[in-house]
């Protein structure tokens, strides 16, 4: 295991002590202890230790689904699951604590005490946080210990995302003390001091990092201790995500130049907490002035925030908000009411009778109140209703709205009710309706304009419209003049606009891609009612989608998968610079 964050000499303790010894000898008895202490302090990273570090409280604070109870942690079963786009059940999404992690050098033991297991309890150690999309998640290397009635199952994922299971018979236990001993050669598992398994290591933690997760099924369990201790001369360190640092930008950023062109204008990007806390290159770009706002990429979608009725998980959004505040950025809330990314308990609500329809309305309003209430005064702009129009393939001029659970229960009125609830929940927040395919002329735009005009006339408290501006293929190409004219038509009825989710495919080459990004940015910045321009992601390293069951990567963003600026970004910077020069002439 390596510990990249630590000083190089840390890896060769033998040598350190040898030279330290000679040094101490020369210094003589009086200066001895002081000099040795000084030497060690200069070479040993702050906080790295041979002692054990307890992570129990961290899970209580940062793990979605965890509750602190009587000094222990109660791991609830909130049925975290990722739904497919059509709403059918998908992959399990056991929660991860992203607030802290462990950096390790050498061998170590992880201890855990589990008790009161209602049915199945699991503890998971990850080499990196999983990458969570709203239709799937990519499992990193790691190990999961799952205690089920009469069986203990160990699952190991290697770097190539291959999954291996090992099962062991088990007597039902009141209290389980787990010890996991990691050495280079193997993982040994002890249960109540008895060895259960010795599995040849597949080098799970070559990252030198361990992130913790815990989940339960069929009821909760108590985690009264989770700790790690280095052995055989190893060392460990607890890293707090909120203390992560970045280097200040040394050149003009897109946000900086955009503000010089138009004061108050915001450049944003959709971001996720996993790469933010685990990938230093991602967070460098995310937080060092390139952007003035963070859109909560997936963290505020219903399946992640309210996986069970009335049970909320705010850990990821809370952390993104804290990072945004620390770096002088704002958060854009995405999204409250949407036909997709809803958990099964929502999409399977019955909607036949009046009473059932009222229940759905209550569920929607409660959700808006709880989430906006928590972030009242802290998140200034929201996508209250997302993609209300039917998808292209279902769109008909006589049935333009998406056939969502909300539409089924309330008809078009769900939009009005959602915005009214949002206005009440945070009267200062600016409320948006967010939609794709509004950039071009045609029946989709006509239908949207008549809908929004009608809603405004009825006094629905809508402040603006998000143009997603996804350009996935040739037919999505955006004509910036048409787009600008749509934004101006909205301004005429008192609405702001945002470019809310732009990404552009690169099949026609980098110049075509760059020009598309540039034209839309300039259309927005030159239209006074367009308040911000936001890309859907930062870097192609995390630009994933699923096709035919496998994960594919796109090249649609401003930084490539090596975190280098693409031609598109360079073009945006030079265009903004040139437009400044033109003004000053
Ligand atoms: C995206 C998610 O970010 C991905 O993780 C998912 O796999 C596909 O959808 N319009 C929206 C966003 O409003 O919420 C969508 O998000 C992209 C399209």
JSON list of C-alpha atoms in Angstrom, two decimals, residues 4 96-101 103 126-131 140 207 209-211 239-242 244 272-284 287 323 541-542 563:
[
{"chain": "A", "resi": 4, "resn": "UNK", "atom": "CA", "xyz": [0.93, 9.31, -1.71]},
{"chain": "A", "resi": 96, "resn": "UNK", "atom": "CA", "xyz": [-20.95, 5.43, 1.88]},
{"chain": "A", "resi": 97, "resn": "UNK", "atom": "CA", "xyz": [-19.59, 7.88, 4.41]},
{"chain": "A", "resi": 98, "resn": "UNK", "atom": "CA", "xyz": [-17.83, 10.56, 2.35]},
{"chain": "A", "resi": 99, "resn": "UNK", "atom": "CA", "xyz": [-17.01, 12.89, 5.24]},
{"chain": "A", "resi": 100, "resn": "UNK", "atom": "CA", "xyz": [-13.78, 11.18, 6.22]},
{"chain": "A", "resi": 101, "resn": "UNK", "atom": "CA", "xyz": [-11.52, 8.44, 5.01]},
{"chain": "A", "resi": 103, "resn": "UNK", "atom": "CA", "xyz": [-5.05, 6.79, 4.39]},
{"chain": "A", "resi": 126, "resn": "UNK", "atom": "CA", "xyz": [-13.98, 0.91, -0.43]},
{"chain": "A", "resi": 127, "resn": "UNK", "atom": "CA", "xyz": [-10.67, 1.80, -2.09]},
{"chain": "A", "resi": 128, "resn": "UNK", "atom": "CA", "xyz": [-12.47, 4.79, -3.62]},
{"chain": "A", "resi": 129, "resn": "UNK", "atom": "CA", "xyz": [-16.01, 6.12, -3.43]},
{"chain": "A", "resi": 130, "resn": "UNK", "atom": "CA", "xyz": [-18.34, 4.46, -5.96]},
{"chain": "A", "resi": 131, "resn": "UNK", "atom": "CA", "xyz": [-19.30, 6.62, -8.94]},
{"chain": "A", "resi": 140, "resn": "UNK", "atom": "CA", "xyz": [-14.72, 0.46, -7.01]},
{"chain": "A", "resi": 207, "resn": "UNK", "atom": "CA", "xyz": [-5.05, 3.19, -3.56]},
{"chain": "A", "resi": 209, "resn": "UNK", "atom": "CA", "xyz": [-7.23, 4.74, 0.94]},
{"chain": "A", "resi": 210, "resn": "UNK", "atom": "CA", "xyz": [-10.20, 3.25, 2.69]},
{"chain": "A", "resi": 211, "resn": "UNK", "atom": "CA", "xyz": [-13.72, 4.70, 2.69]},
{"chain": "A", "resi": 239, "resn": "UNK", "atom": "CA", "xyz": [-8.54, 12.63, 6.42]},
{"chain": "A", "resi": 240, "resn": "UNK", "atom": "CA", "xyz": [-11.48, 14.98, 6.87]},
{"chain": "A", "resi": 241, "resn": "UNK", "atom": "CA", "xyz": [-13.18, 15.83, 3.56]},
{"chain": "A", "resi": 242, "resn": "UNK", "atom": "CA", "xyz": [-14.19, 19.31, 4.68]},
{"chain": "A", "resi": 244, "resn": "UNK", "atom": "CA", "xyz": [-9.49, 19.33, 1.59]},
{"chain": "A", "resi": 272, "resn": "UNK", "atom": "CA", "xyz": [-20.83, 15.12, -7.32]},
{"chain": "A", "resi": 273, "resn": "UNK", "atom": "CA", "xyz": [-19.30, 14.67, -3.87]},
{"chain": "A", "resi": 274, "resn": "UNK", "atom": "CA", "xyz": [-17.52, 11.36, -4.59]},
{"chain": "A", "resi": 275, "resn": "UNK", "atom": "CA", "xyz": [-14.95, 12.67, -7.07]},
{"chain": "A", "resi": 276, "resn": "UNK", "atom": "CA", "xyz": [-14.86, 16.00, -5.24]},
{"chain": "A", "resi": 277, "resn": "UNK", "atom": "CA", "xyz": [-13.45, 14.43, -2.08]},
{"chain": "A", "resi": 278, "resn": "UNK", "atom": "CA", "xyz": [-11.50, 11.55, -3.64]},
{"chain": "A", "resi": 279, "resn": "UNK", "atom": "CA", "xyz": [-9.97, 12.96, -6.82]},
{"chain": "A", "resi": 280, "resn": "UNK", "atom": "CA", "xyz": [-7.66, 15.89, -6.19]},
{"chain": "A", "resi": 281, "resn": "UNK", "atom": "CA", "xyz": [-7.55, 16.84, -9.88]},
{"chain": "A", "resi": 282, "resn": "UNK", "atom": "CA", "xyz": [-11.33, 17.00, -10.08]},
{"chain": "A", "resi": 283, "resn": "UNK", "atom": "CA", "xyz": [-11.62, 19.15, -6.98]},
{"chain": "A", "resi": 284, "resn": "UNK", "atom": "CA", "xyz": [-8.86, 21.45, -8.13]},
{"chain": "A", "resi": 287, "resn": "UNK", "atom": "CA", "xyz": [-13.21, 24.68, -6.57]},
{"chain": "A", "resi": 323, "resn": "UNK", "atom": "CA", "xyz": [-17.65, 23.34, 0.10]},
{"chain": "A", "resi": 541, "resn": "UNK", "atom": "CA", "xyz": [-13.21, 11.27, -16.59]},
{"chain": "A", "resi": 542, "resn": "UNK", "atom": "CA", "xyz": [-16.70, 11.00, -15.03]},
{"chain": "A", "resi": 563, "resn": "UNK", "atom": "CA", "xyz": [-8.13, 16.70, -16.66]}
]
